[in-house]
Amino acid sequence: MKLAILIPAFNEEPTITKVIKAIPKKIVGISEKEIFIIDDGSEDRTGIIARNAGAMVLTHLVNQGVGAATITGLEAAKLYDADIAITIDADGQHDPKEIEKIVNLIVKKKYDVVIGSRLLQRKEMPKFKAFGNFLMNWVTYAIYGLWVKDSQSGFKGFSKKAVRELNLTCRGYEICSEIIGEINRNNLKFVEMPIKTIYTEYSKKRGQYPLNAVNIVLKLIIKLILK
Amino acid sequence: MLLVKILSLFFGVIVIAKTMTDFKKKEENWQVFLFWIIVWLGVIFVAFNPAIINEMVLKLSNRSITVGQIVGIGFVFMLYILYRVYVKAHRQEKQFSRLIRKIALMDLKSSKIVNKK
């Protein structure tokens, strides 16, 4: 079985090597794996560092947003003919050791999508982020009709079928909600898996700002109207 | 009506100044430069002489028009322009994204990891 690990990265010089090196060398059930860093127009040395750390770097010449980078990653997974694709954040907030659990759920339990849910440490999540997350869960439910406890998680696993069937277009963070919509539209079998979140000063500063929720909601509504 | 005059003058001056700067930098040709100057001088003129619209409509169709109707027509026209601009920008953005992705995947397509078989 082939595994593609997709890491969208924008100016992640301080953490990218650590994230790549923390990915387990051997994963049960996986015979071949490739780490794809989607360097989303970084202005620092993210791409060079990632390449030196042994990853395959796909470079966006201009910053396009995390959604666009994720779509590029999923396209790469198709080209690589991966049986499983896993997305993970580049800021070090996820524990790559948990990749094995996701693989296990897709291989043994035959789930099409596994969503890493940061519920285990909701109390440790900065309050403003927790509020933004809660708000986005409801917005996602209102627009796409599927309730998930952590709709904005960047740690996800996809089966080959899911990679093939997801029709994603969003360029920014709204892609997280769009994925939930696509799970519902394609009737994909999914599960939420509690994950550990590593909150460092760096990872707390990265990711979405709560005010961005307004922007995401607007984009999702426009997308819905123009559909 | 004073607010309309102030707003049109404010935005008119901004647009004209920007157009002039772009023209000087040779980022715009003289036809585009002239077009925006005429349009915005026209907007300012109408804002200071709103009765002119009524006179024009009266001459053309023998009917009078109220300020509310003018604002209403202007609003619908603006919405149409906004829609056209949004659709065009959105299309351009999508094409740009597709191009960026194509370039990003170029190396992978020619690499060993996808051409093993």
Coordinates of C-alpha atoms in Angstrom, one line a residue:
Chain A
M1 CA 0.0 0.0 0.0
K2 CA 1.2 3.5 -0.9
L3 CA 0.9 6.4 1.4
A4 CA 1.1 10.1 0.5
I5 CA 1.7 12.5 3.4
L6 CA 0.7 16.0 2.3
I7 CA 2.0 19.0 4.2
P8 CA 0.9 22.5 3.0
A9 CA 3.4 25.0 4.2
F10 CA 3.7 28.7 4.0
N11 CA 6.7 30.3 5.8
E12 CA 7.2 27.3 8.1
E13 CA 11.0 27.4 8.3
P14 CA 11.2 27.0 12.1
T15 CA 9.2 23.8 12.2
I16 CA 9.2 22.0 8.9
T17 CA 12.3 19.8 9.5
K18 CA 11.0 18.7 12.9
V19 CA 7.6 17.8 11.3
I20 CA 9.2 15.8 8.5
K21 CA 11.7 14.0 10.8
A22 CA 8.9 13.1 13.2
I23 CA 7.0 11.1 10.5
P24 CA 7.4 7.4 11.3
K25 CA 9.9 5.6 9.1
K26 CA 7.8 2.4 9.1
I27 CA 4.1 2.3 9.2
V28 CA 2.2 -1.0 9.6
G29 CA 0.4 -1.9 6.4
I30 CA 2.4 0.6 4.3
S31 CA 5.0 -0.6 1.8
E32 CA 5.8 2.7 0.2
K33 CA 5.4 6.3 1.3
E34 CA 6.3 9.8 0.1
I35 CA 6.2 13.1 2.0
F36 CA 4.9 16.0 -0.2
I37 CA 5.6 19.5 1.0
I38 CA 3.4 21.9 -0.8
D39 CA 5.4 25.1 -0.5
D40 CA 2.7 27.7 -0.9
G41 CA 4.8 30.6 -2.1
S42 CA 6.9 30.9 1.0
E43 CA 9.2 33.9 1.3
D44 CA 11.6 32.1 3.6
R45 CA 13.7 28.9 3.0
T46 CA 10.8 26.4 3.8
G47 CA 11.1 24.7 0.4
I48 CA 14.9 24.3 0.5
I49 CA 14.9 23.1 4.1
A50 CA 12.1 20.6 3.4
R51 CA 14.0 19.2 0.3
N52 CA 17.1 18.8 2.4
A53 CA 15.0 16.9 5.0
G54 CA 14.1 14.4 2.3
A55 CA 10.7 15.5 1.2
M56 CA 9.4 16.0 -2.3
V57 CA 8.7 19.7 -2.6
L58 CA 5.9 21.0 -4.9
T59 CA 6.3 24.8 -5.2
H60 CA 3.5 27.2 -5.7
L61 CA 5.2 30.2 -7.3
V62 CA 2.8 32.6 -5.6
N63 CA 0.9 32.2 -2.3
Q64 CA -2.5 30.7 -3.0
G65 CA -3.8 29.7 0.4
V66 CA -4.0 26.5 2.4
G67 CA -7.0 25.2 0.3
A68 CA -5.2 25.5 -3.0
A69 CA -2.1 23.9 -1.5
T70 CA -4.2 21.0 -0.2
I71 CA -5.8 20.5 -3.6
T72 CA -2.3 20.4 -5.2
G73 CA -1.3 17.8 -2.6
L74 CA -4.3 15.7 -3.4
E75 CA -3.5 15.9 -7.1
A76 CA 0.0 14.8 -6.3
A77 CA -1.4 11.8 -4.3
K78 CA -3.4 10.9 -7.5
L79 CA -0.3 11.0 -9.6
Y80 CA 1.7 9.0 -7.1
D81 CA -1.2 6.5 -7.2
A82 CA -1.5 6.6 -3.4
D83 CA -3.9 4.3 -1.6
I84 CA -4.1 6.6 1.3
A85 CA -3.4 10.4 1.5
I86 CA -2.9 12.1 4.9
T87 CA -2.8 15.9 5.4
I88 CA -1.0 17.3 8.4
D89 CA -0.2 20.8 9.4
A90 CA 3.4 22.2 9.0
D91 CA 3.4 24.2 12.3
G92 CA 4.0 21.1 14.4
Q93 CA 0.7 21.1 16.2
H94 CA -0.1 17.5 15.2
D95 CA 1.8 14.4 16.3
P96 CA 2.9 12.5 13.2
K97 CA 3.0 9.3 15.2
E98 CA -0.8 9.3 15.0
I99 CA -0.6 8.8 11.2
E100 CA -0.4 5.1 12.0
K101 CA -3.8 5.2 13.7
I102 CA -5.4 7.0 10.7
V103 CA -3.9 4.4 8.3
N104 CA -5.3 1.7 10.5
L105 CA -8.8 3.1 10.4
I106 CA -8.7 3.4 6.6
V107 CA -7.1 0.0 6.0
K108 CA -8.8 -2.2 8.6
K109 CA -12.1 -0.4 9.3
K110 CA -12.5 0.7 5.6
Y111 CA -13.3 4.4 6.4
D112 CA -13.0 6.7 3.4
V113 CA -12.2 9.8 5.5
V114 CA -10.7 10.1 9.0
I115 CA -10.9 13.5 10.7
G116 CA -8.4 14.2 13.4
S117 CA -10.4 15.8 16.1
R118 CA -8.7 18.1 18.6
L119 CA -11.4 17.5 21.3
L120 CA -9.1 15.7 23.7
Q121 CA -7.5 19.0 24.7
R122 CA -10.2 21.5 24.1
K123 CA -9.4 23.1 27.4
E124 CA -5.8 23.8 26.2
M125 CA -6.9 25.3 22.9
P126 CA -6.7 29.1 23.1
K127 CA -10.2 30.4 23.9
F128 CA -10.5 32.6 20.8
K129 CA -9.5 29.7 18.6
A130 CA -12.0 27.4 20.4
F131 CA -14.7 29.9 19.8
G132 CA -13.9 30.3 16.1
N133 CA -13.8 26.5 15.8
F134 CA -17.2 26.2 17.5
L135 CA -18.7 28.9 15.2
M136 CA -17.3 27.2 12.1
N137 CA -18.7 23.8 13.1
W138 CA -22.2 25.4 13.1
V139 CA -21.6 27.3 9.9
T140 CA -20.4 24.0 8.2
Y141 CA -23.5 22.2 9.5
A142 CA -25.8 25.0 8.4
I143 CA -24.3 25.0 4.9
Y144 CA -23.4 21.4 4.3
G145 CA -25.8 19.5 6.6
L146 CA -23.2 17.3 8.3
W147 CA -22.2 17.8 11.9
V148 CA -18.6 17.2 12.9
K149 CA -17.0 18.1 16.2
D150 CA -13.8 19.6 14.7
S151 CA -14.6 20.8 11.1
Q152 CA -11.4 22.9 10.9
S153 CA -8.9 20.2 11.7
G154 CA -6.0 20.0 9.2
F155 CA -5.1 16.4 10.2
K156 CA -7.1 14.2 8.0
G157 CA -6.8 10.9 6.2
F158 CA -8.4 10.0 2.8
S159 CA -8.8 6.6 1.1
K160 CA -8.1 6.3 -2.6
K161 CA -11.8 6.5 -3.3
A162 CA -12.2 9.7 -1.3
V163 CA -9.2 11.3 -3.1
R164 CA -10.8 10.5 -6.4
E165 CA -14.3 11.6 -5.5
L166 CA -13.6 14.9 -3.6
N167 CA -14.4 17.8 -5.9
L168 CA -12.6 20.7 -4.1
T169 CA -12.4 24.3 -5.3
C170 CA -11.8 26.5 -2.2
R171 CA -8.4 28.2 -2.0
G172 CA -8.4 29.3 1.6
Y173 CA -9.3 27.8 5.0
E174 CA -12.8 27.4 3.9
I175 CA -11.6 24.1 2.3
C176 CA -12.0 22.5 5.7
S177 CA -15.8 23.0 5.5
E178 CA -15.9 22.2 1.8
I179 CA -14.3 18.8 2.6
I180 CA -17.1 18.1 5.1
G181 CA -19.6 19.0 2.4
E182 CA -18.0 16.7 -0.1
I183 CA -18.0 13.8 2.4
N184 CA -21.8 14.4 2.7
R185 CA -22.4 14.8 -1.0
N186 CA -20.4 11.7 -1.9
N187 CA -21.8 9.7 1.0
L188 CA -18.3 8.8 2.1
K189 CA -17.8 6.7 5.2
F190 CA -16.1 8.9 7.8
V191 CA -15.0 8.9 11.4
E192 CA -13.7 11.5 13.8
M193 CA -10.6 10.3 15.7
P194 CA -9.5 12.1 18.8
I195 CA -5.9 13.5 18.4
K196 CA -3.3 15.0 20.6
T197 CA -2.5 18.6 19.9
I198 CA 0.9 20.1 20.6
Y199 CA 0.3 23.7 21.6
T200 CA 3.5 25.7 21.5
E201 CA 3.9 29.5 21.3
Y202 CA 4.6 29.1 17.6
S203 CA 1.7 26.8 16.8
K204 CA -0.7 29.0 18.7
K205 CA 0.3 32.0 16.5
R206 CA -0.2 30.0 13.3
G207 CA -3.4 28.9 11.6
Q208 CA -6.7 30.7 11.4
Y209 CA -7.5 33.9 13.2
P210 CA -11.0 34.0 14.7
L211 CA -11.9 37.1 12.6
N212 CA -11.1 35.0 9.5
A213 CA -14.3 33.1 10.4
V214 CA -16.3 36.0 9.0
N215 CA -14.3 35.9 5.8
I216 CA -14.7 32.1 5.5
V217 CA -18.5 32.4 6.1
L218 CA -18.8 35.0 3.3
K219 CA -16.8 32.9 0.9
L220 CA -18.9 29.8 1.6
I221 CA -22.1 31.8 1.1
I222 CA -20.9 33.3 -2.2
K223 CA -19.9 29.8 -3.3
L224 CA -23.3 28.4 -2.4
I225 CA -25.1 31.2 -4.3
L226 CA -23.0 30.8 -7.4
K227 CA -23.3 27.0 -7.4
Chain B
M1 CA -27.4 66.2 -1.3
L2 CA -24.3 67.8 0.3
L3 CA -23.1 64.3 1.2
V4 CA -23.5 63.1 -2.4
K5 CA -21.4 66.1 -3.6
I6 CA -18.7 65.5 -1.0
L7 CA -18.5 61.7 -1.7
S8 CA -18.4 62.2 -5.5
L9 CA -15.7 64.8 -5.2
F10 CA -13.7 62.7 -2.8
F11 CA -13.9 59.5 -4.9
G12 CA -13.5 61.5 -8.1
V13 CA -10.3 63.1 -7.0
I14 CA -8.9 59.8 -5.8
V15 CA -9.7 58.0 -9.1
I16 CA -8.4 60.9 -11.3
A17 CA -5.2 61.1 -9.2
K18 CA -4.7 57.4 -9.5
T19 CA -5.4 57.4 -13.3
M20 CA -2.9 60.3 -13.8
T21 CA -0.2 58.5 -11.8
D22 CA -0.8 55.3 -13.8
F23 CA -0.7 57.2 -17.0
K24 CA 2.6 58.9 -16.0
K25 CA 4.1 55.5 -15.1
K26 CA 3.0 54.3 -18.5
E27 CA 0.9 51.6 -16.9
E28 CA -2.2 52.8 -18.7
N29 CA -2.6 54.1 -22.3
W30 CA -4.0 57.5 -23.1
Q31 CA -7.4 56.1 -24.2
V32 CA -8.1 54.5 -20.8
F33 CA -6.7 57.6 -19.1
L34 CA -9.0 59.8 -21.0
F35 CA -12.0 57.5 -20.5
W36 CA -11.7 57.6 -16.7
I37 CA -11.1 61.3 -16.6
I38 CA -14.2 62.0 -18.6
V39 CA -16.3 59.5 -16.6
W40 CA -15.3 60.9 -13.2
L41 CA -15.5 64.6 -14.3
G42 CA -19.0 63.7 -15.5
V43 CA -19.9 62.1 -12.1
I44 CA -18.7 65.2 -10.2
F45 CA -20.5 67.5 -12.6
V46 CA -23.8 65.6 -12.3
A47 CA -23.4 65.5 -8.5
F48 CA -23.1 69.3 -8.4
N49 CA -25.8 69.8 -11.0
P50 CA -28.4 67.0 -10.5
A51 CA -31.1 68.9 -12.3
I52 CA -29.2 68.3 -15.6
I53 CA -30.3 64.6 -15.6
N54 CA -33.9 65.6 -15.3
E55 CA -33.6 68.1 -18.1
M56 CA -31.9 65.5 -20.3
V57 CA -34.6 62.8 -19.6
L58 CA -37.3 65.5 -20.2
K59 CA -35.8 66.4 -23.6
L60 CA -35.4 62.8 -24.6
S61 CA -38.6 61.3 -23.5
N62 CA -40.9 64.1 -22.4
R63 CA -41.1 62.6 -18.9
S64 CA -39.5 63.9 -15.7
I65 CA -37.5 61.7 -13.3
T66 CA -37.1 61.9 -9.5
V67 CA -33.8 61.8 -7.6
G68 CA -35.0 58.5 -6.1
Q69 CA -35.4 57.0 -9.5
I70 CA -32.0 58.1 -10.5
V71 CA -30.5 56.6 -7.4
G72 CA -32.4 53.4 -8.0
I73 CA -31.3 53.0 -11.6
G74 CA -27.7 53.8 -10.5
F75 CA -27.9 51.2 -7.8
V76 CA -29.1 48.4 -10.2
F77 CA -26.4 49.4 -12.7
M78 CA -23.7 49.3 -10.0
L79 CA -24.9 45.8 -8.9
Y80 CA -24.7 44.6 -12.4
I81 CA -21.1 46.0 -12.8
L82 CA -20.2 44.5 -9.4
Y83 CA -21.5 41.1 -10.6
R84 CA -19.6 41.3 -13.9
V85 CA -16.3 42.3 -12.1
Y86 CA -16.7 39.5 -9.5
V87 CA -17.3 36.8 -12.1
K88 CA -14.4 38.0 -14.3
A89 CA -12.0 38.2 -11.3
H90 CA -13.2 34.8 -10.0
R91 CA -12.6 33.2 -13.4
Q92 CA -9.1 34.8 -13.6
E93 CA -8.3 33.6 -10.1
K94 CA -9.3 30.1 -11.0
Q95 CA -7.2 30.0 -14.1
F96 CA -4.3 31.5 -12.2
S97 CA -4.6 28.8 -9.5
R98 CA -4.8 26.1 -12.2
L99 CA -1.6 27.4 -13.8
I100 CA 0.3 27.6 -10.5
R101 CA -0.8 24.0 -9.7
K102 CA 0.3 22.8 -13.1
I103 CA 3.8 24.3 -12.6
A104 CA 4.0 22.9 -9.1
L105 CA 3.2 19.4 -10.3
M106 CA 5.6 19.5 -13.3
D107 CA 8.6 18.2 -11.4
L108 CA 6.6 15.4 -9.9
K109 CA 5.3 14.3 -13.3
S110 CA 8.8 13.8 -14.5
S111 CA 10.2 12.4 -11.3
K112 CA 11.0 8.8 -10.6
I113 CA 8.4 8.4 -7.9
V114 CA 5.5 8.5 -10.3
N115 CA 7.3 6.8 -13.2
K116 CA 8.5 3.6 -11.5
K117 CA 6.4 1.1 -13.5

